[in-house]
Short mmCIF file of C-alpha atoms in Angstrom, two decimals:
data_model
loop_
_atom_site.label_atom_id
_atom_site.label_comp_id
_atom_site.label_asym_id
_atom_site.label_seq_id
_atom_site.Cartn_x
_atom_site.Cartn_y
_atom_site.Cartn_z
CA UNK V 67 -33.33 16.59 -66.39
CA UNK V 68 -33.17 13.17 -65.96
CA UNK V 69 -34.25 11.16 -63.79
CA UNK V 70 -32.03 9.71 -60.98
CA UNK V 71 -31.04 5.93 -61.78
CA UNK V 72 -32.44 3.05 -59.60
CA UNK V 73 -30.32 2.27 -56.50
CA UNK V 74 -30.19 -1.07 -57.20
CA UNK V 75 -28.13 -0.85 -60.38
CA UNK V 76 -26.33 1.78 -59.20
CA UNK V 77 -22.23 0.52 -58.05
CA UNK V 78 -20.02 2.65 -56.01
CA UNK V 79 -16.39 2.13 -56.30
CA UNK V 80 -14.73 3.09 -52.96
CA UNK V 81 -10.68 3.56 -53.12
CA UNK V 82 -9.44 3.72 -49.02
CA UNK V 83 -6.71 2.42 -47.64
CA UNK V 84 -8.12 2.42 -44.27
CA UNK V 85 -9.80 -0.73 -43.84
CA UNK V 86 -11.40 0.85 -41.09
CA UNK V 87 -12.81 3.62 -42.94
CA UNK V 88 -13.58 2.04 -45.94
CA UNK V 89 -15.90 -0.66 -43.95
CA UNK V 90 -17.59 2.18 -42.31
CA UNK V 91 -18.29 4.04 -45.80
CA UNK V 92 -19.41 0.72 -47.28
CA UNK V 93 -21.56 0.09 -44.49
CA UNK V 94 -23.47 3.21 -44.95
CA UNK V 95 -24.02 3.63 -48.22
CA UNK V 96 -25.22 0.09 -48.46
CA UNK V 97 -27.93 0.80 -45.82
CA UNK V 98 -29.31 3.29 -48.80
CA UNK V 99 -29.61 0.31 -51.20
CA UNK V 100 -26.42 1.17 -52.73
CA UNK V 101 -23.64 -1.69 -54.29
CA UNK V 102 -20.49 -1.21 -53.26
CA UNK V 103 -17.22 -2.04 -54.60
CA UNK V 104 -13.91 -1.54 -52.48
CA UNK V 105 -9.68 -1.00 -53.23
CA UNK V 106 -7.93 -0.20 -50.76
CA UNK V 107 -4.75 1.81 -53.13
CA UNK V 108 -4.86 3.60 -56.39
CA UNK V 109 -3.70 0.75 -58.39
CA UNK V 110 -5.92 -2.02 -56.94
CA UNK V 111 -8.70 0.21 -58.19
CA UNK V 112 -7.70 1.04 -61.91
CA UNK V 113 -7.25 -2.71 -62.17
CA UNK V 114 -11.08 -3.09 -60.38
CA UNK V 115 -12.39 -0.55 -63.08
CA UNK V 116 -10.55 -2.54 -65.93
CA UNK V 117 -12.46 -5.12 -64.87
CA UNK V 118 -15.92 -3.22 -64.02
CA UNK V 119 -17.25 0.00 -64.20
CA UNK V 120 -19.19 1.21 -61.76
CA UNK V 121 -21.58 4.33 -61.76
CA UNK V 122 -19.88 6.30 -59.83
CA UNK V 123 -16.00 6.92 -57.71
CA UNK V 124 -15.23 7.76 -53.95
CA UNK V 125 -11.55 8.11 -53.49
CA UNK V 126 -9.39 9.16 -50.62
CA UNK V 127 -6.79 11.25 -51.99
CA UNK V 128 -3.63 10.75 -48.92
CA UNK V 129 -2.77 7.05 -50.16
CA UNK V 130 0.45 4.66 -50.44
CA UNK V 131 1.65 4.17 -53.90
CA UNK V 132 -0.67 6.57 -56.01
CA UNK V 133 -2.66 9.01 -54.14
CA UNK V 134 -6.24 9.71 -55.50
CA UNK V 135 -5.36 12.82 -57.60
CA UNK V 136 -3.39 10.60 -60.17
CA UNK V 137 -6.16 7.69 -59.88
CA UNK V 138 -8.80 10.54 -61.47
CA UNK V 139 -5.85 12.17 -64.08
CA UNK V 140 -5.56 8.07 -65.11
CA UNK V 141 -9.38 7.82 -65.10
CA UNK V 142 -9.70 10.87 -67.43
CA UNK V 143 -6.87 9.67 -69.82
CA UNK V 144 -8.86 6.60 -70.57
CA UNK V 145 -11.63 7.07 -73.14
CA UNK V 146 -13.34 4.19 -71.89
CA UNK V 147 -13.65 5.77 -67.60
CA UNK V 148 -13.04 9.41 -68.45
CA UNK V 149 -16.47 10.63 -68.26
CA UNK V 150 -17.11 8.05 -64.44
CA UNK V 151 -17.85 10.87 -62.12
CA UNK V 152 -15.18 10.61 -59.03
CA UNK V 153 -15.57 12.53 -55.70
CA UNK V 154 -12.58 13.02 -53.64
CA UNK V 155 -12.44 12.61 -50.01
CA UNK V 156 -10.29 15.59 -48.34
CA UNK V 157 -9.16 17.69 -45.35
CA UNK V 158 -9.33 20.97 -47.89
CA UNK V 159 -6.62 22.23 -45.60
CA UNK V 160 -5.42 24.70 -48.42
CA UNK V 161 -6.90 26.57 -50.98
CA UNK V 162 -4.87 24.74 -54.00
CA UNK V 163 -7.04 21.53 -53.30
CA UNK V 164 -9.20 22.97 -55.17
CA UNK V 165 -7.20 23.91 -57.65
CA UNK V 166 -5.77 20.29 -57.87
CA UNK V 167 -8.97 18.57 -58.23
CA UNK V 168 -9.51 20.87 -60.79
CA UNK V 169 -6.35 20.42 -62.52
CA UNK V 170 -6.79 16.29 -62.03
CA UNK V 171 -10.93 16.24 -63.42
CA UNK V 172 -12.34 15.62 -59.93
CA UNK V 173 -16.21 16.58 -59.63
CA UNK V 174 -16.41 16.78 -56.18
CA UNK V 175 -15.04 17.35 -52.82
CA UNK V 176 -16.01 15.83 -49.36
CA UNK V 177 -14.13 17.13 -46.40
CA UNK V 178 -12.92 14.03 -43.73
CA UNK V 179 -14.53 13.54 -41.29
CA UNK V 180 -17.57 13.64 -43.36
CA UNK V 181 -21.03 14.06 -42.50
CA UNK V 182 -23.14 11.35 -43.56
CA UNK V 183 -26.36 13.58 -45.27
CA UNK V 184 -23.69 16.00 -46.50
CA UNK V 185 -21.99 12.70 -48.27
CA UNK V 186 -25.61 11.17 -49.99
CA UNK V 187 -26.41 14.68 -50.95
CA UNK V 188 -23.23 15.15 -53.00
CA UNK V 189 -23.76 11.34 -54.46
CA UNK V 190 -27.57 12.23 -55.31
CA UNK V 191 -26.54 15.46 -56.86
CA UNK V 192 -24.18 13.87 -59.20
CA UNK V 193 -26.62 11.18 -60.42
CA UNK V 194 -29.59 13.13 -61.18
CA UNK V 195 -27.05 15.42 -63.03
CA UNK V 196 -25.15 12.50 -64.87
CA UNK V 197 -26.51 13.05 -68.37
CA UNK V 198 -25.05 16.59 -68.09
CA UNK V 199 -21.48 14.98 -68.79
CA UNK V 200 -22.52 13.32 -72.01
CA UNK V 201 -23.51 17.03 -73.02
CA UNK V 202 -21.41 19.17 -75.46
CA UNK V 203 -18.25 20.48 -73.43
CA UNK V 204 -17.49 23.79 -73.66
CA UNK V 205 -14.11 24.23 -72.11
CA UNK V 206 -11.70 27.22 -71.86
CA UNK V 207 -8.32 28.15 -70.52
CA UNK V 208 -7.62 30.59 -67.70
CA UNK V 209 -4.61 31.76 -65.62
CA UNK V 210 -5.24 32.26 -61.61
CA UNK V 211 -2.70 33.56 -59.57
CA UNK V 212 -2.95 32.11 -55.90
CA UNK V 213 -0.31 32.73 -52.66
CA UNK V 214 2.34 33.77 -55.51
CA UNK V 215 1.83 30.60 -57.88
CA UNK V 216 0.18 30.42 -61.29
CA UNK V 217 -2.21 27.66 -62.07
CA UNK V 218 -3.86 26.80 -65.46
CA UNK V 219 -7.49 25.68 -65.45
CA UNK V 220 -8.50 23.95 -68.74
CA UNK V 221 -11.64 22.05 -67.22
CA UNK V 222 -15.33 22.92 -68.08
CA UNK V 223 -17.32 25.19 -66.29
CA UNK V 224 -19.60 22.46 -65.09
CA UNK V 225 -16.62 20.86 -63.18
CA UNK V 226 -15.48 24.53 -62.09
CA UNK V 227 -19.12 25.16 -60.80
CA UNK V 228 -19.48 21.68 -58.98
CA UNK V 229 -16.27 22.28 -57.13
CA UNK V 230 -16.98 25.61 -56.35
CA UNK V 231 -20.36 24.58 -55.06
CA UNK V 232 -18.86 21.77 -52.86
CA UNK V 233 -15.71 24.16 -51.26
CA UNK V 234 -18.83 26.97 -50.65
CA UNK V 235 -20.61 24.47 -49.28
CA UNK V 236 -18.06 22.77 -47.02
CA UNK V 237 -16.78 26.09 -45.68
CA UNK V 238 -21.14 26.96 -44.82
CA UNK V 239 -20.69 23.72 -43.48
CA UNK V 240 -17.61 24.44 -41.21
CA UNK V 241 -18.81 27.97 -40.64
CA UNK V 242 -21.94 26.56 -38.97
CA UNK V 243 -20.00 24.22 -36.82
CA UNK V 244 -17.75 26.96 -35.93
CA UNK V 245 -20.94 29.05 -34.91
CA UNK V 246 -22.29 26.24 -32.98
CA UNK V 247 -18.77 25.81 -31.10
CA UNK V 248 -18.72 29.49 -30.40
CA UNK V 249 -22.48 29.33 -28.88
CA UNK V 250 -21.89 26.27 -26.81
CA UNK V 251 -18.40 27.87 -25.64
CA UNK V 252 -20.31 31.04 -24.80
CA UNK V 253 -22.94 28.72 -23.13
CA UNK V 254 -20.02 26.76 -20.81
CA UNK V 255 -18.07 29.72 -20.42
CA UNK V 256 -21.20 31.37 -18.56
CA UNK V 257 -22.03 27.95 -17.09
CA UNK V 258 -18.61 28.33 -15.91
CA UNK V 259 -18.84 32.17 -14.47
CA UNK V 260 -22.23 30.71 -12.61
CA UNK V 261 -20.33 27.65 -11.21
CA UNK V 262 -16.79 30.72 -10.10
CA UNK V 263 -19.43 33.03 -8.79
CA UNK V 264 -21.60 30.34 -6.55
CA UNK V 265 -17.83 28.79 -5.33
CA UNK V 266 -16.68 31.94 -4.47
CA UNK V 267 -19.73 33.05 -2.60
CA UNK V 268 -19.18 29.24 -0.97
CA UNK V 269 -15.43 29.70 -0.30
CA UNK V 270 -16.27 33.15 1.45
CA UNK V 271 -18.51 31.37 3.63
CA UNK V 272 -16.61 28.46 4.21
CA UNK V 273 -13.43 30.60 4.85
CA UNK V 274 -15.23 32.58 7.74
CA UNK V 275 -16.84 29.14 8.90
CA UNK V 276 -12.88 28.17 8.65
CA UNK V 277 -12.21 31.21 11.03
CA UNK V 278 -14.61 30.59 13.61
CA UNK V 279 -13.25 26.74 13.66
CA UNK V 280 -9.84 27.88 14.29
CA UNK V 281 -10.58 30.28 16.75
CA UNK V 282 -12.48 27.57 18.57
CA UNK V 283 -9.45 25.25 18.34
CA UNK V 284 -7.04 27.69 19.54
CA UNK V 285 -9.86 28.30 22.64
CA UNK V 286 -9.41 24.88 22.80
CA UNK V 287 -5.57 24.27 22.76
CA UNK V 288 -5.25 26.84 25.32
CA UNK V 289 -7.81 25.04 27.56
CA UNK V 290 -5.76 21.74 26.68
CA UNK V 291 -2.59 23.47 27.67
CA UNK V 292 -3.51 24.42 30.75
CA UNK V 293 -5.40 21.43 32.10
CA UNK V 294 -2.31 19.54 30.54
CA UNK V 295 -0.19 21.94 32.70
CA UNK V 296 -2.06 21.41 35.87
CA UNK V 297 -2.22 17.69 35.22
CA UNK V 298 1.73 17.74 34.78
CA UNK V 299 1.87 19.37 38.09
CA UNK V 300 -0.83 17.14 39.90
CA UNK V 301 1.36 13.90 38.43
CA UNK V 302 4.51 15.25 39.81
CA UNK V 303 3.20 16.32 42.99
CA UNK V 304 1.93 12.33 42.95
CA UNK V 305 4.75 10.88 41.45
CA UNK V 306 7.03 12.90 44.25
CA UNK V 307 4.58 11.16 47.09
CA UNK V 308 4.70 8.25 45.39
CA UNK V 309 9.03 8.02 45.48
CA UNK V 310 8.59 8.85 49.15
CA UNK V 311 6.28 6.17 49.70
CA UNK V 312 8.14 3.94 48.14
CA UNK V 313 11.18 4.53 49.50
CA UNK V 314 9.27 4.13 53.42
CA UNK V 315 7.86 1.29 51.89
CA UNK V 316 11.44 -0.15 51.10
CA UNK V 317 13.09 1.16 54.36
CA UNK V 318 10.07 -0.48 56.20
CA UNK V 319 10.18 -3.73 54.19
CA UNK V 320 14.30 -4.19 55.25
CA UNK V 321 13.64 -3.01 59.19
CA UNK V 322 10.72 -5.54 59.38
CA UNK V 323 12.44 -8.14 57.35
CA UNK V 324 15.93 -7.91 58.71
CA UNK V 325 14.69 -7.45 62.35
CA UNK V 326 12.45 -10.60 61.67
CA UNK V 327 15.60 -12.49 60.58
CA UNK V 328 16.91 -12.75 64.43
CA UNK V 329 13.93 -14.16 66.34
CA UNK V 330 13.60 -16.48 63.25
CA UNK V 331 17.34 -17.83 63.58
CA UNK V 332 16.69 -18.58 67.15
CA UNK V 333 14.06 -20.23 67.00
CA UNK V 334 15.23 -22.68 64.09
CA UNK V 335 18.73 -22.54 66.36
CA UNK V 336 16.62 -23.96 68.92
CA UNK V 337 14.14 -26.39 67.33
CA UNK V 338 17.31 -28.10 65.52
CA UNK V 339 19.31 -28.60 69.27
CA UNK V 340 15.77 -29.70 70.83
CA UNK V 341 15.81 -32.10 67.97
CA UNK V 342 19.22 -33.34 68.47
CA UNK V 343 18.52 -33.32 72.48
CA UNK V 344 15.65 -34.98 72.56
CA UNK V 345 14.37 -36.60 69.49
CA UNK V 346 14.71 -40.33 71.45
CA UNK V 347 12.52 -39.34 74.34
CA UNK V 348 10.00 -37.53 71.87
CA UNK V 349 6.29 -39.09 70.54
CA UNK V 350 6.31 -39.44 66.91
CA UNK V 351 3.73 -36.81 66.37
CA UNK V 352 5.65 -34.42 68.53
CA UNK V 353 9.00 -34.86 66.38
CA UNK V 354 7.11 -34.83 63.56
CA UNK V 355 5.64 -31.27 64.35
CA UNK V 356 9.23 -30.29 65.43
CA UNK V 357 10.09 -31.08 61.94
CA UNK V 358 7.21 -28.73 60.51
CA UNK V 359 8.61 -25.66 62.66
CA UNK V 360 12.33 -26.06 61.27
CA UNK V 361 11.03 -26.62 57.82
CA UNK V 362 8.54 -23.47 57.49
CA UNK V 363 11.39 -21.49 59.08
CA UNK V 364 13.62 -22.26 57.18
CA UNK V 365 11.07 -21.33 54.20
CA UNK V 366 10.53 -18.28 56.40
CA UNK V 367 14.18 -17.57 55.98
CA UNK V 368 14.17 -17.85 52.12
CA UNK V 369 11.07 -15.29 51.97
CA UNK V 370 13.43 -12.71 54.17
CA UNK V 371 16.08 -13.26 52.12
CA UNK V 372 14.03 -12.39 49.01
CA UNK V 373 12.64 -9.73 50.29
CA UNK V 374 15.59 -8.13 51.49
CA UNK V 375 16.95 -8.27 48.06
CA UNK V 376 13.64 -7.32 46.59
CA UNK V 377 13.75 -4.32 48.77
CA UNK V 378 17.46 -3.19 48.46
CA UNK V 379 16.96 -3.15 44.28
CA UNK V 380 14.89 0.14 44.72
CA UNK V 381 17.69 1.43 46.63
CA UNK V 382 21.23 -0.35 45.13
CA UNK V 383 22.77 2.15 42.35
CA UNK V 384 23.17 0.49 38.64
CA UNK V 385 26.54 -0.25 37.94
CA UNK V 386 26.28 -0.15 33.96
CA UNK V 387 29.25 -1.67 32.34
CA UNK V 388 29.66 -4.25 28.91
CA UNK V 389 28.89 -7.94 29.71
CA UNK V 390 30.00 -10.73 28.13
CA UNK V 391 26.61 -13.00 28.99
CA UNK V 392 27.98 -15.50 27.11
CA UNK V 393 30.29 -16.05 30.35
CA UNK V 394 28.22 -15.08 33.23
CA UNK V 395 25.83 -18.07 31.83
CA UNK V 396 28.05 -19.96 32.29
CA UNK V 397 29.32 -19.31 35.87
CA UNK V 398 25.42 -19.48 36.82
CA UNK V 399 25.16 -22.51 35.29
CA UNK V 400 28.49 -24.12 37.15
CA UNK V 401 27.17 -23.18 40.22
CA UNK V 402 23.60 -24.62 39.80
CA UNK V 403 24.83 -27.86 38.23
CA UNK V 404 27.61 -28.20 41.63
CA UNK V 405 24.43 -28.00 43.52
CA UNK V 406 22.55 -30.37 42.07
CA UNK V 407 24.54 -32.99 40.32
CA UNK V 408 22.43 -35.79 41.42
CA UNK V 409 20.16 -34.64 38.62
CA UNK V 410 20.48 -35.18 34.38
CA UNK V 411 19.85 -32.16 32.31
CA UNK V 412 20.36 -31.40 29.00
CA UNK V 413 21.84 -27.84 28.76
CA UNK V 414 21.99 -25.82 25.40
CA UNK V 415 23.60 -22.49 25.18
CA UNK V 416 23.41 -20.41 22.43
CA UNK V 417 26.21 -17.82 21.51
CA UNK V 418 24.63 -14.89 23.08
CA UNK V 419 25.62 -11.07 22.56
CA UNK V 420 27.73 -9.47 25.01
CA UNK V 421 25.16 -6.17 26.57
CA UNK V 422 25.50 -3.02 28.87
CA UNK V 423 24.08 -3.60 32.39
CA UNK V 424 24.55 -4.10 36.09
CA UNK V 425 26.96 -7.59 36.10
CA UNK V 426 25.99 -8.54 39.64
CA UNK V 427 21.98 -8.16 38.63
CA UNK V 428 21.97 -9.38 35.47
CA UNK V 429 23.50 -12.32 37.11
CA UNK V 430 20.80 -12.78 39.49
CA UNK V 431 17.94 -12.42 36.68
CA UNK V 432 20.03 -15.38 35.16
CA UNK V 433 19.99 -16.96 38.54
CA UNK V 434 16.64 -16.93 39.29
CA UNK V 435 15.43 -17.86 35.42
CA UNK V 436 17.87 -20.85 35.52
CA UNK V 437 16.96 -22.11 39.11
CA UNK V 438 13.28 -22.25 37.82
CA UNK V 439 14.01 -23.94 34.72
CA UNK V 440 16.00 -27.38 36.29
CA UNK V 441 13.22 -26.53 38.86
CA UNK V 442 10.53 -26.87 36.74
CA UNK V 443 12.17 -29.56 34.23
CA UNK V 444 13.17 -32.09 37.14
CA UNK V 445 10.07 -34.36 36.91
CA UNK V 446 11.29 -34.86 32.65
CA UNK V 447 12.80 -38.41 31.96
CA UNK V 448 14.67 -35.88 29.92
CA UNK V 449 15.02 -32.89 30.96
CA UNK V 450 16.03 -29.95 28.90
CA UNK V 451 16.91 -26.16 29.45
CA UNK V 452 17.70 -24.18 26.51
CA UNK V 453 19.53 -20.31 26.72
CA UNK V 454 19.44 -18.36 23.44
CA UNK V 455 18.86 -15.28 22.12
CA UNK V 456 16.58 -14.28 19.27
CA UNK V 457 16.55 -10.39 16.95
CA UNK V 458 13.49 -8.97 16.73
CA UNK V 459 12.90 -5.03 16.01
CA UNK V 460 16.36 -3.82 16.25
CA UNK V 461 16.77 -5.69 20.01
CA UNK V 462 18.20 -8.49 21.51
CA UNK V 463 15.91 -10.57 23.11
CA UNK V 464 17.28 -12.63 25.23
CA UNK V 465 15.54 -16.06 26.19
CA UNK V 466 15.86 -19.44 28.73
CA UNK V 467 13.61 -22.38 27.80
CA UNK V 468 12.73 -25.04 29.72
CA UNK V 469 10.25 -28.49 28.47
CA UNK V 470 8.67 -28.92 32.09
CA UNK V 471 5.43 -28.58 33.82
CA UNK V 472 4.56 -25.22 31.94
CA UNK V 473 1.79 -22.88 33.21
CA UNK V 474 -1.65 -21.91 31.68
CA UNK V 475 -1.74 -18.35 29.47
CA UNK V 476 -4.46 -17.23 31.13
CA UNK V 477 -2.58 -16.34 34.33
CA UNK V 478 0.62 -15.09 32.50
CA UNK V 479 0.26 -11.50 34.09
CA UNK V 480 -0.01 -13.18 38.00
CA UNK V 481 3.65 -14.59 37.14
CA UNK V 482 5.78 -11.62 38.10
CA UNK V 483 3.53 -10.49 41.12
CA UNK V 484 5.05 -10.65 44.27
CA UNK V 485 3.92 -14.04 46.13
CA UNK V 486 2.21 -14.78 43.03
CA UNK V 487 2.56 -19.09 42.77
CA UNK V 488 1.25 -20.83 40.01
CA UNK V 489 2.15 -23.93 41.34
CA UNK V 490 1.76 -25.93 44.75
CA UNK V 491 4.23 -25.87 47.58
CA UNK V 492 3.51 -29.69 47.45
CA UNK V 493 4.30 -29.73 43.55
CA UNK V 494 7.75 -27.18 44.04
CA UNK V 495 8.96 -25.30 46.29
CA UNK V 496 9.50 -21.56 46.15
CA UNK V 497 8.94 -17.93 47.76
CA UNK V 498 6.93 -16.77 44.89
CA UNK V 499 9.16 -13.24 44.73
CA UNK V 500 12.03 -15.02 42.17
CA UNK V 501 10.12 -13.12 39.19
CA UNK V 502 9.36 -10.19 40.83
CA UNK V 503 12.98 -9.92 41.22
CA UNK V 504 13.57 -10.23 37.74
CA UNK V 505 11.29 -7.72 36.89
CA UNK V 506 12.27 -5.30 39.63
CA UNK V 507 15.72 -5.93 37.68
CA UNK V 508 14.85 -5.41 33.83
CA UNK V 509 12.61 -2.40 34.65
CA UNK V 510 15.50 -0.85 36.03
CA UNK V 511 17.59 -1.69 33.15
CA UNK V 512 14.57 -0.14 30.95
CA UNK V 513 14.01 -3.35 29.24
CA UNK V 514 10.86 -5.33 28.89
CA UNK V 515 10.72 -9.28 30.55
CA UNK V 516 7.61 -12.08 29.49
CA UNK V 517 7.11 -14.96 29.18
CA UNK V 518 5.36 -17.52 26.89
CA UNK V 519 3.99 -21.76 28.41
CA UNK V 520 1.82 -24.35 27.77
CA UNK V 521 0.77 -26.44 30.47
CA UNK V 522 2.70 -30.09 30.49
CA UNK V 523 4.76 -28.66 27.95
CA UNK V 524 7.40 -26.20 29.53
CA UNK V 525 8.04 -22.26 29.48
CA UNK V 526 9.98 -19.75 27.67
CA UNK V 527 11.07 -16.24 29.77
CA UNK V 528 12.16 -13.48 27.50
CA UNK V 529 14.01 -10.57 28.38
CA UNK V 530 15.83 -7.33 27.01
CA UNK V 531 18.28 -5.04 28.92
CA UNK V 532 18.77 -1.98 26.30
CA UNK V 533 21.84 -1.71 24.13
CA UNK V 534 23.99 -3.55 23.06
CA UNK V 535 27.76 -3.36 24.32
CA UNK V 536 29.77 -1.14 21.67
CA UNK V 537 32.12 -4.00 20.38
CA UNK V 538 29.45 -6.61 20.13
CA UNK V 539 27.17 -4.66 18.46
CA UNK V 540 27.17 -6.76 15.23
CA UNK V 541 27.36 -9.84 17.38
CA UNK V 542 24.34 -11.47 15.69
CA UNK V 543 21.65 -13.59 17.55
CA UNK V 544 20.13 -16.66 16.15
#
């Protein structure tokens, strides 16, 4: 036998139309000191072997244009190639590959994907045993009968016995990956019985852990229910005190304050006719301290006033009816501007949704908003008061606006406390129950009130009152 031929000379044609696959091939058989040569379709590579021959033929046979069993039948027909040895690269999904490659003059098979020693071995194989094709060919003619068709093999036995050798060899090799795929399934599927048999011991435990937990909740929710029932009783036992209270509170609040408003009228009755009398005859301090007594009871006066109101809200029954506020704005307005004409303000008025509430106390909560706005905005050059009405969430929110003296954040939640004052009776004047009213007022209506300033730079009240009236109810707000 001969020798194997020197690497170095040796030139491997590789025929693959997958540029992918064919650098990959090329790459490794040039790492073993082989030349390579590649075409990427049948006839690119007669036309390379035209030009060159090389030692030896790798050719996919699934290719555009001529596939790679007619690239070996044209590489036997010519004198001058047909003895270049050519392996074909296959799947050898059916038997008659064989058969073809026989048929065709192939030498060899290598199943894709290939395995890299498997490939060299084949390529070494055929080298060392080159010389054997320059031998005297003794070739014969059979007849095989295969799944019902006849083929006709005319090639010599050395062909026959290399392709023979390679299928044998590619189905050990498949049969050994198919035995190491059935250990290493075997392997996971116990792997796998472990892993069921640990989780199911795991589940068990966690499902009576589960148990226990739920019987502890439902100890629990009982426990909850019935300290949640005996609360609920405790807070309407309170809540029942706390309506009586209130209501002796009220009833107290109107005896005291409308049995205070007699002595009170007398004596500013009086301290106005002593005035009248004898306001000639009296010192200047004396008059002067006559004045003080008809001015605090006259504020005196105002306080009863606001707390009689304050006090009949909790017992005055809601009188619920559509209201156009668009038009009780206006009356309130009328009225304030009568009283104090003497005095320039700007007034804007926004078209404002018509609402369901009490007319005569959503009147006042317009009153008392309104009277501390021109209050509040009188020491402007200009002074400006601004009623709108804003959608946010679903609601109307209703707002009046005002540039004046403003009040510090920080004490927003002392504005709607009763007697709660902000400012100085010297600065303006007021009972300090106006807000309290108006929150007595939009609780009742089940809507929210607040309020929004910046000292020196005025005050925004906001208020809701519930639904809207049924005809205005797509009566947008700016």
């Amino acid at each position: 036998m001969k020798a194997e031929p020197s690497r170095g000379h040796l030139e491997i044609l590789i025929v693959e139309d997958s540029r992918t696959q064919a650098e990959k091939l090329k790459y490794m058989l040039e790492e073993h000191d082989f030349h390579v040569v590649v075409a990427h379709n049948g006839q690119e590579a007669l036309e390379t072997l035209r030009r060159r021959k090389p030692t030896l033929v790798i050719s996919d046979i699934t290719m555009p244009e001529m596939d790679g069993y007619e690239l070996c039948r044209r590489i036997r027909a010519d004198d001058q190639m047909a003895e270049l040895p050519v392996i074909l690269l296959t799947g050898l999904s059916d038997p008659e590959d064989v058969f073809k490659g026989l048929e065709c003059g192939a030498d060899n098979f290598i199943t894709k994907p290939y395995e890299q020693n498997n490939l060299l071995a084949r390529i070494h194989y055929l080298l060392a045993n080159i010389h054997l094709r320059h031998r005297e060919k003794s070739q014969s003619s059979m007849e095989v009968l295969l799944a019902g068709r006849k083929h006709i093999i005319t090639s010599d036995r050395a062909q026959i016995l290399n392709l023979l050798l390679s299928t044998y060899e590619t189905a050990v090799q498949k049969n050994g990956e198919l035995a190491k795929a059935r250990d290493e399934f075997a392997q996971l599927n116990q792997e796998l019985e472990k892993k069921v048999s640990e989780r199911t011991a795991s589940l068990a435990g966690e499902n009576a852990e589960r148990r226990r937990a739920e019987a502890e909740v439902r100890k629990l929710n009982e426990d909850l229910e019935q300290r949640v029932r005996e609360r609920t009783a405790q807070l309407e036992a309170a809540n029942k005190q706390l309506e009586a209270a209130n209501k002796e509170l009220e009833s107290f609040s109107y005896s005291v304050s409308h049995d205070l408003r007699a002595p009170l009228r007398a004596i500013n009755v009086f301290s106005n006719d002593l005035l009248k009398e004898h306001a000639p005859q009296m010192r200047p301090e004396g008059k002067e301290g006559l004045d003080r007594i008809i001015s605090s009871g006259q504020r005196m006066t105002h306080i009863i006033d606001d707390l009689l109101r304050l006090s009949r809200l909790g017992r005055q029954q809601l009188s619920k009816q559509p209201v156009r506020v668009s038009d009780l704005t206006q009356e309130v307005l009328n009225d304030l501007r009568s009283e104090q004409a003497d005095r320039q303000i700007q007034v804007r008025v926004q078209d404002l949704p018509d609402c369901v509430a009490d007319p005569s106390l959503l009147k006042q909560v317009l009153v008392n908003l309104l009277s501390n706005a021109f209050k509040f905005a009188r020491q402007r050059a200009s002074a400006v008061v601004e009623v709108g009405c804003s959608r946010q969430n679903g609601e109307s929110v209703y707002f009046v606006r005002d540039n004046g003296a403003g009040f510090d954040m920080r004490h927003a939640d002392n504005l709607f406390g009763v007697f709660q004052r902000l400012h100085g009776d010297h600065e303006f004047e007021g009972t300090g129950i106006g807000l309290s009213i108006v929150q007595r007022i939009i609780e009742r209506h089940e809507g929210r009130v607040w309020a929004e300033g910046e000292v020196d730079k005025g005050a925004t009240f906001y208020f809701t009152v519930g639904a809207a009236a049924p005809a205005q109810v797509e009566n947008s707000c700016s």
